[in-house]
CSV table of C-alpha atoms in Angstrom, one decimal:
chain,number,residue,atom,x,y,z
U,1,MET,CA,-12.9,-92.9,-7.9
U,2,SER,CA,-13.4,-88.8,-7.1
U,3,GLN,CA,-17.0,-87.8,-5.7
U,4,GLU,CA,-17.7,-86.7,-9.2
U,5,THR,CA,-17.2,-89.4,-10.9
U,6,ARG,CA,-19.1,-91.6,-8.2
U,7,ALA,CA,-22.2,-89.0,-8.8
U,8,GLN,CA,-22.0,-90.1,-12.5
U,9,PHE,CA,-21.9,-93.9,-12.1
U,10,ASN,CA,-24.8,-93.7,-9.3
U,11,ARG,CA,-27.2,-91.4,-11.9
U,12,ARG,CA,-26.0,-93.7,-14.7
U,13,LEU,CA,-27.2,-97.1,-12.4
U,14,ALA,CA,-30.5,-95.5,-11.9
U,15,SER,CA,-31.6,-94.6,-15.5
U,16,GLN,CA,-30.6,-98.5,-16.5
U,17,LEU,CA,-32.8,-99.6,-13.5
U,18,ASP,CA,-35.8,-97.1,-14.1
U,19,GLY,CA,-35.4,-98.2,-17.9
U,20,ASP,CA,-35.3,-102.0,-17.7
U,21,GLU,CA,-32.0,-101.9,-19.9
U,22,ALA,CA,-30.6,-104.3,-17.1
U,23,GLN,CA,-28.9,-107.4,-18.5
U,24,GLN,CA,-27.6,-110.4,-17.4
U,25,TRP,CA,-24.0,-110.5,-16.8
U,26,GLN,CA,-22.0,-113.5,-17.9
U,27,LEU,CA,-18.4,-114.0,-18.0
U,28,PRO,CA,-16.1,-112.6,-20.9
U,29,ASP,CA,-14.3,-115.5,-23.1
U,30,VAL,CA,-10.9,-115.8,-22.0
U,31,GLY,CA,-9.5,-116.8,-24.7
U,32,GLU,CA,-8.5,-114.8,-27.9
U,33,GLY,CA,-8.9,-111.4,-27.8
U,34,LEU,CA,-7.9,-111.1,-23.9
U,35,SER,CA,-5.2,-108.5,-25.6
U,36,GLN,CA,-8.5,-106.6,-26.6
U,37,PRO,CA,-9.8,-104.7,-23.7
U,38,SER,CA,-13.2,-105.2,-23.2
U,39,PRO,CA,-15.9,-102.6,-21.1
U,40,LEU,CA,-17.0,-103.9,-18.0
U,41,ALA,CA,-20.5,-104.0,-17.1
U,42,LEU,CA,-22.3,-100.8,-17.1
U,43,ASN,CA,-20.3,-99.9,-20.0
U,44,ILE,CA,-17.7,-98.6,-18.0
U,45,SER,CA,-14.4,-98.7,-19.4
U,46,SER,CA,-11.6,-100.5,-17.5
U,47,GLY,CA,-9.1,-98.0,-18.7
U,48,GLU,CA,-7.9,-94.8,-16.1
U,49,PRO,CA,-10.5,-91.9,-16.1
U,50,GLU,CA,-9.9,-89.0,-17.3
U,51,PRO,CA,-8.7,-86.4,-14.8
U,52,PRO,CA,-11.4,-83.9,-14.9
U,53,ALA,CA,-10.9,-80.1,-16.5
U,54,GLN,CA,-9.6,-77.6,-14.4
U,55,GLU,CA,-11.9,-74.7,-13.7
U,56,GLU,CA,-10.1,-71.0,-13.9
U,57,GLU,CA,-10.2,-69.7,-10.8
U,58,THR,CA,-12.2,-66.6,-10.5
U,59,PRO,CA,-9.7,-64.0,-8.2
U,60,ALA,CA,-11.7,-62.8,-5.0
U,61,PRO,CA,-12.8,-59.2,-4.8
U,62,PRO,CA,-10.3,-56.9,-2.6
U,63,THR,CA,-11.9,-56.1,1.0
U,64,LEU,CA,-12.4,-52.9,2.1
U,65,ALA,CA,-8.6,-52.9,4.1
U,66,GLU,CA,-7.0,-53.7,0.4
U,67,ILE,CA,-8.9,-50.8,-1.4
U,68,GLU,CA,-8.2,-48.4,2.0
U,69,SER,CA,-4.3,-49.7,1.4
U,70,ILE,CA,-4.5,-49.0,-2.6
U,71,ARG,CA,-6.1,-45.8,-1.9
U,72,GLU,CA,-3.5,-44.7,0.8
U,73,ASP,CA,-0.7,-46.0,-1.7
U,74,ALA,CA,-1.9,-43.8,-4.7
U,75,ARG,CA,-2.4,-40.7,-2.1
U,76,GLN,CA,0.7,-41.2,-0.8
U,77,GLU,CA,2.4,-41.5,-4.2
U,78,GLY,CA,0.6,-38.5,-5.4
U,79,PHE,CA,2.1,-36.5,-2.8
U,80,ASP,CA,5.6,-37.4,-3.0
U,81,GLU,CA,5.4,-36.1,-6.7
U,82,GLY,CA,3.4,-33.0,-5.9
U,83,LEU,CA,6.0,-32.4,-3.0
U,84,THR,CA,8.9,-33.4,-5.5
U,85,GLU,CA,7.4,-31.3,-8.2
U,86,GLY,CA,6.4,-28.1,-6.0
U,87,THR,CA,10.0,-28.6,-4.3
U,88,ARG,CA,11.8,-28.1,-7.6
U,89,LYS,CA,9.2,-25.4,-8.8
U,90,GLY,CA,9.2,-23.1,-5.4
U,91,LEU,CA,13.2,-23.5,-4.8
U,92,GLU,CA,13.4,-22.4,-8.9
U,93,GLU,CA,11.1,-19.6,-8.2
U,94,GLY,CA,12.3,-18.7,-4.9
U,95,ARG,CA,16.0,-18.4,-6.9
U,96,LEU,CA,14.8,-16.0,-9.4
U,97,LYS,CA,13.1,-13.9,-6.6
U,98,GLY,CA,16.0,-14.0,-4.6
U,99,LEU,CA,18.4,-13.1,-7.4
U,100,GLU,CA,16.0,-10.3,-7.9
U,101,GLU,CA,15.4,-9.2,-4.4
U,102,GLY,CA,19.1,-9.3,-3.8
U,103,HIS,CA,20.4,-7.5,-6.7
U,104,SER,CA,17.5,-4.6,-5.8
U,105,GLN,CA,18.9,-4.6,-2.2
U,106,GLY,CA,22.4,-4.8,-3.0
U,107,TYR,CA,22.0,-2.1,-5.6
U,108,GLU,CA,20.1,0.3,-2.6
U,109,GLN,CA,22.6,-0.6,-0.1
U,110,GLY,CA,25.6,-0.2,-2.3
U,111,LEU,CA,24.2,3.3,-3.7
U,112,GLU,CA,23.5,4.5,0.1
U,113,GLN,CA,27.2,3.3,1.2
U,114,GLY,CA,28.5,5.3,-1.5
U,115,LEU,CA,27.0,8.5,-1.0
U,116,GLU,CA,27.5,8.1,2.8
U,117,GLU,CA,31.5,7.4,1.9
U,118,GLY,CA,31.3,10.3,-0.7
U,119,ARG,CA,29.6,12.7,1.7
U,120,ALA,CA,32.5,11.8,4.3
U,121,ARG,CA,35.5,12.2,1.9
U,122,ILE,CA,33.5,15.5,0.9
U,123,GLN,CA,33.7,16.7,4.1
U,124,ALA,CA,37.4,15.4,5.1
U,125,GLN,CA,38.5,17.5,2.2
U,126,LEU,CA,36.4,20.5,3.1
U,127,ALA,CA,37.5,20.4,6.6
U,128,GLN,CA,41.1,20.4,5.4
U,129,LEU,CA,40.6,23.5,2.8
U,130,ASP,CA,38.9,25.0,5.5
U,131,SER,CA,42.3,24.4,8.1
U,132,LEU,CA,44.4,25.6,5.1
U,133,LEU,CA,42.6,28.9,4.5
U,134,ASN,CA,42.3,29.9,8.2
U,135,GLN,CA,46.0,29.4,8.7
U,136,LEU,CA,46.0,32.1,5.4
U,137,VAL,CA,43.8,33.9,7.6
U,138,GLU,CA,45.1,34.0,10.8
U,139,PRO,CA,47.8,36.4,10.3
U,140,LEU,CA,45.6,38.9,9.1
U,141,GLN,CA,43.2,38.6,12.0
U,142,ALA,CA,46.5,39.1,14.1
U,143,ILE,CA,47.3,41.9,12.5
U,144,ASP,CA,43.3,43.3,13.0
U,145,ASN,CA,43.6,42.6,16.3
U,146,GLN,CA,47.1,44.2,16.8
U,147,VAL,CA,45.9,47.3,15.2
U,148,GLU,CA,42.4,47.3,16.7
U,149,GLN,CA,44.3,47.4,20.3
U,150,GLU,CA,46.6,50.4,19.2
U,151,LEU,CA,43.9,52.8,17.7
U,152,VAL,CA,42.0,52.0,21.0
U,153,GLU,CA,44.9,52.8,23.4
U,154,LEU,CA,45.5,55.9,21.2
U,155,SER,CA,41.6,57.0,21.2
U,156,GLN,CA,41.9,56.9,24.9
U,157,HIS,CA,45.3,59.0,25.1
U,158,LEU,CA,43.8,61.4,22.7
U,159,ALA,CA,40.8,62.1,24.7
U,160,ARG,CA,42.7,61.7,27.9
U,161,ALA,CA,44.7,65.1,26.3
U,162,VAL,CA,41.7,66.6,25.2
U,163,ILE,CA,39.6,65.8,28.8
U,164,GLY,CA,42.5,67.3,30.7
U,165,CYS,CA,42.7,70.7,28.9
U,166,GLU,CA,38.8,70.8,29.1
U,167,VAL,CA,39.0,70.6,32.6
U,168,LYS,CA,41.5,73.0,33.4
U,169,THR,CA,39.0,75.6,31.6
U,170,GLN,CA,35.5,74.3,31.8
U,171,SER,CA,33.9,73.8,35.7
U,172,GLU,CA,31.4,71.7,34.3
U,173,PRO,CA,32.5,68.2,33.9
U,174,LEU,CA,34.4,69.0,37.9
U,175,LEU,CA,30.7,70.1,39.2
U,176,LEU,CA,29.0,67.2,37.7
U,177,ALA,CA,31.5,64.7,39.4
U,178,LEU,CA,31.1,67.1,42.7
U,179,ARG,CA,27.4,66.2,42.5
U,180,GLN,CA,27.2,62.3,41.6
U,181,ALA,CA,29.2,62.4,44.8
U,182,ILE,CA,27.4,64.2,47.1
U,183,ASP,CA,24.4,62.1,45.7
U,184,ALA,CA,26.1,58.9,46.0
U,185,LEU,CA,26.9,59.3,50.4
U,186,PRO,CA,23.9,57.5,52.5
U,187,SER,CA,23.2,60.9,54.6
U,188,ARG,CA,23.7,64.7,53.4
U,189,GLU,CA,22.9,65.6,57.0
U,190,GLN,CA,26.2,66.3,58.2
U,191,ARG,CA,30.2,67.5,57.7
U,192,VAL,CA,31.4,67.2,54.1
U,193,THR,CA,34.9,67.6,53.4
U,194,ILE,CA,35.7,67.9,50.0
U,195,GLN,CA,39.4,67.4,48.5
U,196,LEU,CA,40.3,68.9,45.6
U,197,SER,CA,43.3,70.2,43.8
U,198,GLY,CA,44.1,73.9,44.5
U,199,GLU,CA,42.9,75.3,40.8
U,200,ASP,CA,39.8,72.8,41.5
U,201,MET,CA,39.1,74.1,44.9
U,202,GLN,CA,39.3,77.7,43.6
U,203,LEU,CA,36.9,77.1,40.8
U,204,VAL,CA,34.4,75.1,43.4
U,205,ARG,CA,34.6,78.5,45.4
U,206,ASP,CA,34.1,80.7,42.9
U,207,SER,CA,30.8,78.5,41.5
U,208,TYR,CA,29.1,78.4,44.9
U,209,GLY,CA,30.6,81.1,47.0
U,210,ASP,CA,31.5,80.8,50.5
U,211,ASP,CA,27.8,81.3,51.7
U,212,GLU,CA,26.2,78.1,50.0
U,213,LEU,CA,28.9,76.2,51.0
U,214,ALA,CA,28.6,77.1,54.6
U,215,ARG,CA,24.8,76.6,54.2
U,216,ARG,CA,25.2,72.9,52.9
U,217,ASN,CA,27.7,72.3,55.3
U,218,TRP,CA,30.7,71.8,52.7
U,219,HIS,CA,34.2,72.6,53.6
U,220,LEU,CA,37.0,72.5,50.7
U,221,GLU,CA,40.3,70.9,51.4
U,222,LEU,CA,43.3,71.2,49.2
U,223,GLU,CA,45.2,67.7,48.4
U,224,PRO,CA,48.0,68.0,46.3
U,225,SER,CA,48.3,64.7,45.0
U,226,LEU,CA,44.8,64.7,43.3
U,227,SER,CA,45.3,65.9,39.7
U,228,ARG,CA,43.2,69.0,37.8
U,229,GLY,CA,39.8,67.2,37.5
U,230,SER,CA,39.7,64.7,40.1
U,231,LEU,CA,38.0,65.0,43.6
U,232,LYS,CA,37.2,62.8,46.8
U,233,VAL,CA,34.3,63.4,49.6
U,234,LEU,CA,34.5,62.4,53.0
U,235,THR,CA,32.3,62.3,55.5
U,236,GLN,CA,32.9,61.2,59.3
U,237,ARG,CA,31.6,57.5,58.2
U,238,SER,CA,32.0,57.3,54.2
U,239,GLU,CA,34.3,58.1,51.3
U,240,VAL,CA,33.7,58.6,47.7
U,241,ALA,CA,36.4,59.1,44.9
U,242,MET,CA,36.3,60.8,41.8
U,243,PRO,CA,39.4,60.2,39.8
U,244,LEU,CA,39.6,61.7,36.8
U,245,ALA,CA,41.5,58.8,34.9
U,246,GLU,CA,38.8,55.9,36.5
U,247,ARG,CA,36.0,58.1,34.9
U,248,ILE,CA,37.4,58.3,31.3
U,249,ASP,CA,38.4,54.8,31.7
U,250,THR,CA,34.8,53.8,32.7
U,251,ILE,CA,33.6,55.6,30.0
U,252,PHE,CA,35.6,54.5,27.4
U,253,SER,CA,34.7,51.1,28.7
U,254,GLN,CA,31.2,51.4,28.5
U,255,PHE,CA,31.6,52.9,24.6
U,256,ILE,CA,33.5,49.8,23.6
U,257,ASN,CA,31.5,47.2,25.3
U,258,GLN,CA,28.4,48.5,23.6
U,259,PRO,CA,26.9,46.3,21.4
U,260,ARG,CA,26.6,47.7,18.0
U,261,PRO,CA,25.6,46.2,14.4
U,262,ALA,CA,27.9,44.4,12.9
U,263,VAL,CA,29.4,46.3,9.6
U,264,ASP,CA,29.4,44.3,6.4
U,265,GLU,CA,33.0,44.5,4.6
U,266,PRO,CA,32.5,42.2,1.3
U,267,ASP,CA,36.0,42.0,0.5
U,268,TYR,CA,37.3,41.1,3.9
U,269,PRO,CA,38.0,37.2,3.8
U,270,ARG,CA,35.9,34.9,5.8
U,271,PHE,CA,36.8,31.2,5.3
U,272,HIS,CA,35.4,29.9,8.8
U,273,SER,CA,32.9,27.3,8.4
U,274,ALA,CA,31.7,26.1,12.0
U,275,PRO,CA,28.9,28.2,13.1
U,276,ASP,CA,30.6,29.5,16.1
U,277,GLN,CA,33.4,30.4,14.3
U,278,GLU,CA,31.1,32.7,11.9
U,279,ALA,CA,29.8,34.3,14.7
U,280,GLY,CA,33.4,34.8,16.7
U,281,GLN,CA,34.3,36.5,13.4
U,282,GLY,CA,31.5,38.6,13.0
U,283,GLU,CA,31.8,39.8,16.7
U,284,SER,CA,35.6,40.6,16.1
U,285,ASP,CA,34.7,42.6,12.4
U,286,GLY,CA,32.0,44.1,14.5
U,287,MET,CA,34.6,45.4,17.1
U,288,THR,CA,37.1,46.7,14.6
U,289,SER,CA,34.5,48.5,12.6
U,290,GLN,CA,33.4,50.1,15.7
U,291,THR,CA,36.4,50.8,17.0
U,292,ALA,CA,37.9,52.7,13.9
U,293,THR,CA,34.4,54.7,13.8
U,294,ALA,CA,35.5,55.6,17.5
U,295,ASP,CA,39.2,56.5,16.6
U,296,THR,CA,38.3,58.7,13.8
U,297,ASP,CA,35.6,60.8,16.1
U,298,ALA,CA,37.8,60.3,19.1
U,299,PRO,CA,38.6,63.9,20.2
U,300,ASN,CA,35.1,64.8,19.8
U,301,ALA,CA,33.6,61.8,21.2
U,302,ALA,CA,35.8,61.9,24.3
U,303,ALA,CA,34.6,65.6,24.6
U,304,ALA,CA,30.9,65.1,24.1
U,305,GLN,CA,30.9,61.7,26.5
U,306,GLU,CA,32.7,63.5,29.1
U,307,ALA,CA,29.4,65.1,30.7
U,308,PRO,CA,26.8,62.0,30.9
U,309,GLY,CA,30.1,59.5,31.5
U,310,HIS,CA,30.5,61.1,34.9
U,311,GLY,CA,27.2,60.0,35.8
U,312,ALA,CA,27.8,56.0,34.9
U,313,ALA,CA,31.2,56.8,36.9
């Protein structure tokens, strides 16, 4: 008997006792009707008691740990879904952006590389063209140099011839050379010997006179090896030579090496691309034009330059 059944029995028994409902119990008839069950004392059925109805169990509320676990699971699930979706979206956007940037960068690099290669090819072709044109111009330059040298030599021969004729008739070039030689001596207070050719010695004697030569302590001496216009001044410790040929060469050297502005020749071919080659060509052209100008006026220029040229010698 369960506790609940026992409790019900006790309550009913107490109720009957309080209400005087208790009756004398008699033995039941054991004859007929044994097959029929009769209620037991206190009207309690002798059959098996019915099982009590089972009450539905109410689920217990979740604990704080379970709530936190559920919340963490939900957060992790949302995080995983967001991470997956963000990764997918980020990869797609990154791919599109990478394609755009890669295309732009590749286009710029390809354009720059193409320009550089184009410049290099153009420079190579220009260098090849310059080389071919220079090969065509080199023979012309060689001819110009040869003509220039021949004109210089011709001018020198003409100038020597003109100066040689002049020194035979004019005393100024010889006297100028004599004064320059005397001025070149370290000391004049000593005997000076002047060596000359026979014609020049007479020319100096006629120009100064014997008294003046003696006063200056100059002694004229014949030197057959000297040509007209040449002289040599000697002292005890010094010697100054003034040969005519060297004076003429000095004059020509100063004249040729004197810087002059270049003459522009529009029709003259110039194909040198390098700056130093262009500068060298400009100097060569200027020298050619200067030489041609000098050769045109060679006789007059040589005669006019004789007197100041001795001072340089």
